[in-house]
């Protein structure tokens, strides 16, 4: 838990690999845990850099993109929206910007 919020990454990765049953009118109706279907969730770090507080994974690859880097101070709602947009980009066939280790 972080600030009273559940650990969404653990929740998503513990889900069985089956299609999502939520209606497509709700945000992020993707499949969880299935290789090839990207999920990006707000998962804050403790490094005082809000630009990497979204984690993306597709069942095999996990990384933190650097989002909204042109904005000095971002908040949770901005990062969640940017994560949703980046997830849609990846699921439409976009290339992930995986930082070099």
PDB file of C-alpha atoms in Angstrom:
ATOM      1  CA  UNK A   1       0.000   0.000   0.000  1.00  0.00           C
ATOM      2  CA  UNK A   2       1.077   3.554  -0.656  1.00  0.00           C
ATOM      3  CA  UNK A   3      -0.743   6.431   1.052  1.00  0.00           C
ATOM      4  CA  UNK A   4      -3.665   4.110   1.731  1.00  0.00           C
ATOM      5  CA  UNK A   5      -3.845   2.994  -1.916  1.00  0.00           C
ATOM      6  CA  UNK A   6      -3.572  -0.699  -2.846  1.00  0.00           C
ATOM      7  CA  UNK A   7      -0.508  -1.974  -4.691  1.00  0.00           C
ATOM      8  CA  UNK A   8      -2.041  -2.005  -8.188  1.00  0.00           C
ATOM      9  CA  UNK A   9       0.964  -3.640  -9.820  1.00  0.00           C
ATOM     10  CA  UNK A  10       0.705  -6.628  -7.467  1.00  0.00           C
ATOM     11  CA  UNK A  11      -3.047  -6.725  -8.039  1.00  0.00           C
ATOM     12  CA  UNK A  12      -2.723  -6.711 -11.834  1.00  0.00           C
ATOM     13  CA  UNK A  13       0.058  -9.308 -11.904  1.00  0.00           C
ATOM     14  CA  UNK A  14      -1.833 -11.644  -9.556  1.00  0.00           C
ATOM     15  CA  UNK A  15      -4.904 -11.696 -11.818  1.00  0.00           C
ATOM     16  CA  UNK A  16      -5.452 -14.796 -13.998  1.00  0.00           C
ATOM     17  CA  UNK A  17      -4.625 -14.406 -17.675  1.00  0.00           C
ATOM     18  CA  UNK A  18      -8.134 -13.897 -19.061  1.00  0.00           C
ATOM     19  CA  UNK A  19      -9.855 -11.146 -21.035  1.00  0.00           C
ATOM     20  CA  UNK A  20     -11.066  -8.168 -19.045  1.00  0.00           C
ATOM     21  CA  UNK A  21     -14.770  -8.255 -18.310  1.00  0.00           C
ATOM     22  CA  UNK A  22     -15.201  -4.527 -17.702  1.00  0.00           C
ATOM     23  CA  UNK A  23     -17.188  -2.637 -20.333  1.00  0.00           C
ATOM     24  CA  UNK A  24     -15.137  -0.736 -22.898  1.00  0.00           C
ATOM     25  CA  UNK A  25     -16.747   2.515 -21.752  1.00  0.00           C
ATOM     26  CA  UNK A  26     -14.619   2.339 -18.609  1.00  0.00           C
ATOM     27  CA  UNK A  27     -10.988   3.447 -18.682  1.00  0.00           C
ATOM     28  CA  UNK A  28      -8.362   0.910 -19.716  1.00  0.00           C
ATOM     29  CA  UNK A  29     -10.423  -2.095 -20.736  1.00  0.00           C
ATOM     30  CA  UNK A  30      -7.391  -4.195 -21.667  1.00  0.00           C
ATOM     31  CA  UNK A  31      -6.497  -7.739 -20.794  1.00  0.00           C
ATOM     32  CA  UNK A  32      -4.328  -8.149 -17.723  1.00  0.00           C
ATOM     33  CA  UNK A  33      -1.360 -10.467 -17.588  1.00  0.00           C
ATOM     34  CA  UNK A  34      -1.532 -11.527 -21.241  1.00  0.00           C
ATOM     35  CA  UNK A  35       1.697 -11.052 -23.179  1.00  0.00           C
ATOM     36  CA  UNK A  36       1.209  -8.411 -25.843  1.00  0.00           C
ATOM     37  CA  UNK A  37      -1.531  -6.430 -24.088  1.00  0.00           C
ATOM     38  CA  UNK A  38       0.070  -3.464 -22.322  1.00  0.00           C
ATOM     39  CA  UNK A  39      -1.149  -2.102 -18.996  1.00  0.00           C
ATOM     40  CA  UNK A  40       0.212   1.153 -17.563  1.00  0.00           C
ATOM     41  CA  UNK A  41      -0.662   1.998 -13.959  1.00  0.00           C
ATOM     42  CA  UNK A  42       0.195   4.823 -11.611  1.00  0.00           C
ATOM     43  CA  UNK A  43       2.716   3.349  -9.170  1.00  0.00           C
ATOM     44  CA  UNK A  44       4.563   6.111  -7.308  1.00  0.00           C
ATOM     45  CA  UNK A  45       8.250   5.805  -6.561  1.00  0.00           C
ATOM     46  CA  UNK A  46      10.083   7.375  -3.652  1.00  0.00           C
ATOM     47  CA  UNK A  47      12.750   9.059  -5.748  1.00  0.00           C
ATOM     48  CA  UNK A  48      11.071  12.522  -5.862  1.00  0.00           C
ATOM     49  CA  UNK A  49      10.747  12.268  -9.662  1.00  0.00           C
ATOM     50  CA  UNK A  50       7.056  12.199 -10.528  1.00  0.00           C
ATOM     51  CA  UNK A  51       7.830  11.689 -14.217  1.00  0.00           C
ATOM     52  CA  UNK A  52       8.475   7.959 -13.698  1.00  0.00           C
ATOM     53  CA  UNK A  53       5.509   7.191 -11.432  1.00  0.00           C
ATOM     54  CA  UNK A  54       3.768   5.073 -14.083  1.00  0.00           C
ATOM     55  CA  UNK A  55       4.782   1.458 -14.631  1.00  0.00           C
ATOM     56  CA  UNK A  56       3.941  -0.369 -17.858  1.00  0.00           C
ATOM     57  CA  UNK A  57       3.938  -4.118 -18.435  1.00  0.00           C
ATOM     58  CA  UNK A  58       2.725  -6.608 -20.997  1.00  0.00           C
ATOM     59  CA  UNK A  59       3.037  -9.863 -19.089  1.00  0.00           C
ATOM     60  CA  UNK A  60       6.729 -10.300 -19.915  1.00  0.00           C
ATOM     61  CA  UNK A  61       8.286  -6.811 -20.008  1.00  0.00           C
ATOM     62  CA  UNK A  62       8.024  -4.245 -17.226  1.00  0.00           C
ATOM     63  CA  UNK A  63       9.381  -0.678 -17.355  1.00  0.00           C
ATOM     64  CA  UNK A  64       8.789   2.900 -16.191  1.00  0.00           C
ATOM     65  CA  UNK A  65       8.497   5.423 -19.021  1.00  0.00           C
ATOM     66  CA  UNK A  66       9.526   9.032 -18.388  1.00  0.00           C
ATOM     67  CA  UNK A  67       6.207  10.837 -19.031  1.00  0.00           C
ATOM     68  CA  UNK A  68       5.417  14.571 -19.145  1.00  0.00           C
ATOM     69  CA  UNK A  69       9.099  15.461 -18.867  1.00  0.00           C
ATOM     70  CA  UNK A  70       8.420  18.921 -20.347  1.00  0.00           C
ATOM     71  CA  UNK A  71       6.360  19.850 -17.235  1.00  0.00           C
ATOM     72  CA  UNK A  72       8.423  20.645 -14.128  1.00  0.00           C
ATOM     73  CA  UNK A  73       5.845  19.620 -11.493  1.00  0.00           C
ATOM     74  CA  UNK A  74       3.156  17.060 -12.294  1.00  0.00           C
ATOM     75  CA  UNK A  75       0.445  15.627 -10.081  1.00  0.00           C
ATOM     76  CA  UNK A  76      -1.173  12.220  -9.758  1.00  0.00           C
ATOM     77  CA  UNK A  77      -4.125  12.970 -12.043  1.00  0.00           C
ATOM     78  CA  UNK A  78      -1.812  14.191 -14.813  1.00  0.00           C
ATOM     79  CA  UNK A  79       0.374  11.093 -14.494  1.00  0.00           C
ATOM     80  CA  UNK A  80      -2.634   8.764 -14.492  1.00  0.00           C
ATOM     81  CA  UNK A  81      -3.963  10.429 -17.663  1.00  0.00           C
ATOM     82  CA  UNK A  82      -0.520  10.277 -19.302  1.00  0.00           C
ATOM     83  CA  UNK A  83      -0.268   6.596 -18.335  1.00  0.00           C
ATOM     84  CA  UNK A  84      -3.658   5.870 -19.925  1.00  0.00           C
ATOM     85  CA  UNK A  85      -2.595   7.653 -23.120  1.00  0.00           C
ATOM     86  CA  UNK A  86       0.745   5.839 -23.205  1.00  0.00           C
ATOM     87  CA  UNK A  87      -1.015   2.488 -22.670  1.00  0.00           C
ATOM     88  CA  UNK A  88      -3.315   3.224 -25.619  1.00  0.00           C
ATOM     89  CA  UNK A  89      -0.261   4.178 -27.719  1.00  0.00           C
ATOM     90  CA  UNK A  90       1.485   0.882 -26.864  1.00  0.00           C
ATOM     91  CA  UNK A  91      -1.635  -1.222 -27.500  1.00  0.00           C
ATOM     92  CA  UNK A  92      -2.058   0.471 -30.884  1.00  0.00           C
ATOM     93  CA  UNK A  93       1.377  -0.875 -31.862  1.00  0.00           C
ATOM     94  CA  UNK A  94       3.614   1.923 -30.595  1.00  0.00           C
ATOM     95  CA  UNK A  95       7.222   1.195 -29.665  1.00  0.00           C
ATOM     96  CA  UNK A  96       7.917   1.240 -25.931  1.00  0.00           C
ATOM     97  CA  UNK A  97      10.529   3.755 -24.759  1.00  0.00           C
ATOM     98  CA  UNK A  98      12.326   1.353 -22.451  1.00  0.00           C
ATOM     99  CA  UNK A  99      15.135   3.198 -20.646  1.00  0.00           C
ATOM    100  CA  UNK A 100      18.611   1.692 -20.893  1.00  0.00           C
ATOM    101  CA  UNK A 101      19.699  -0.003 -17.671  1.00  0.00           C
TER     102      UNK A 101
END
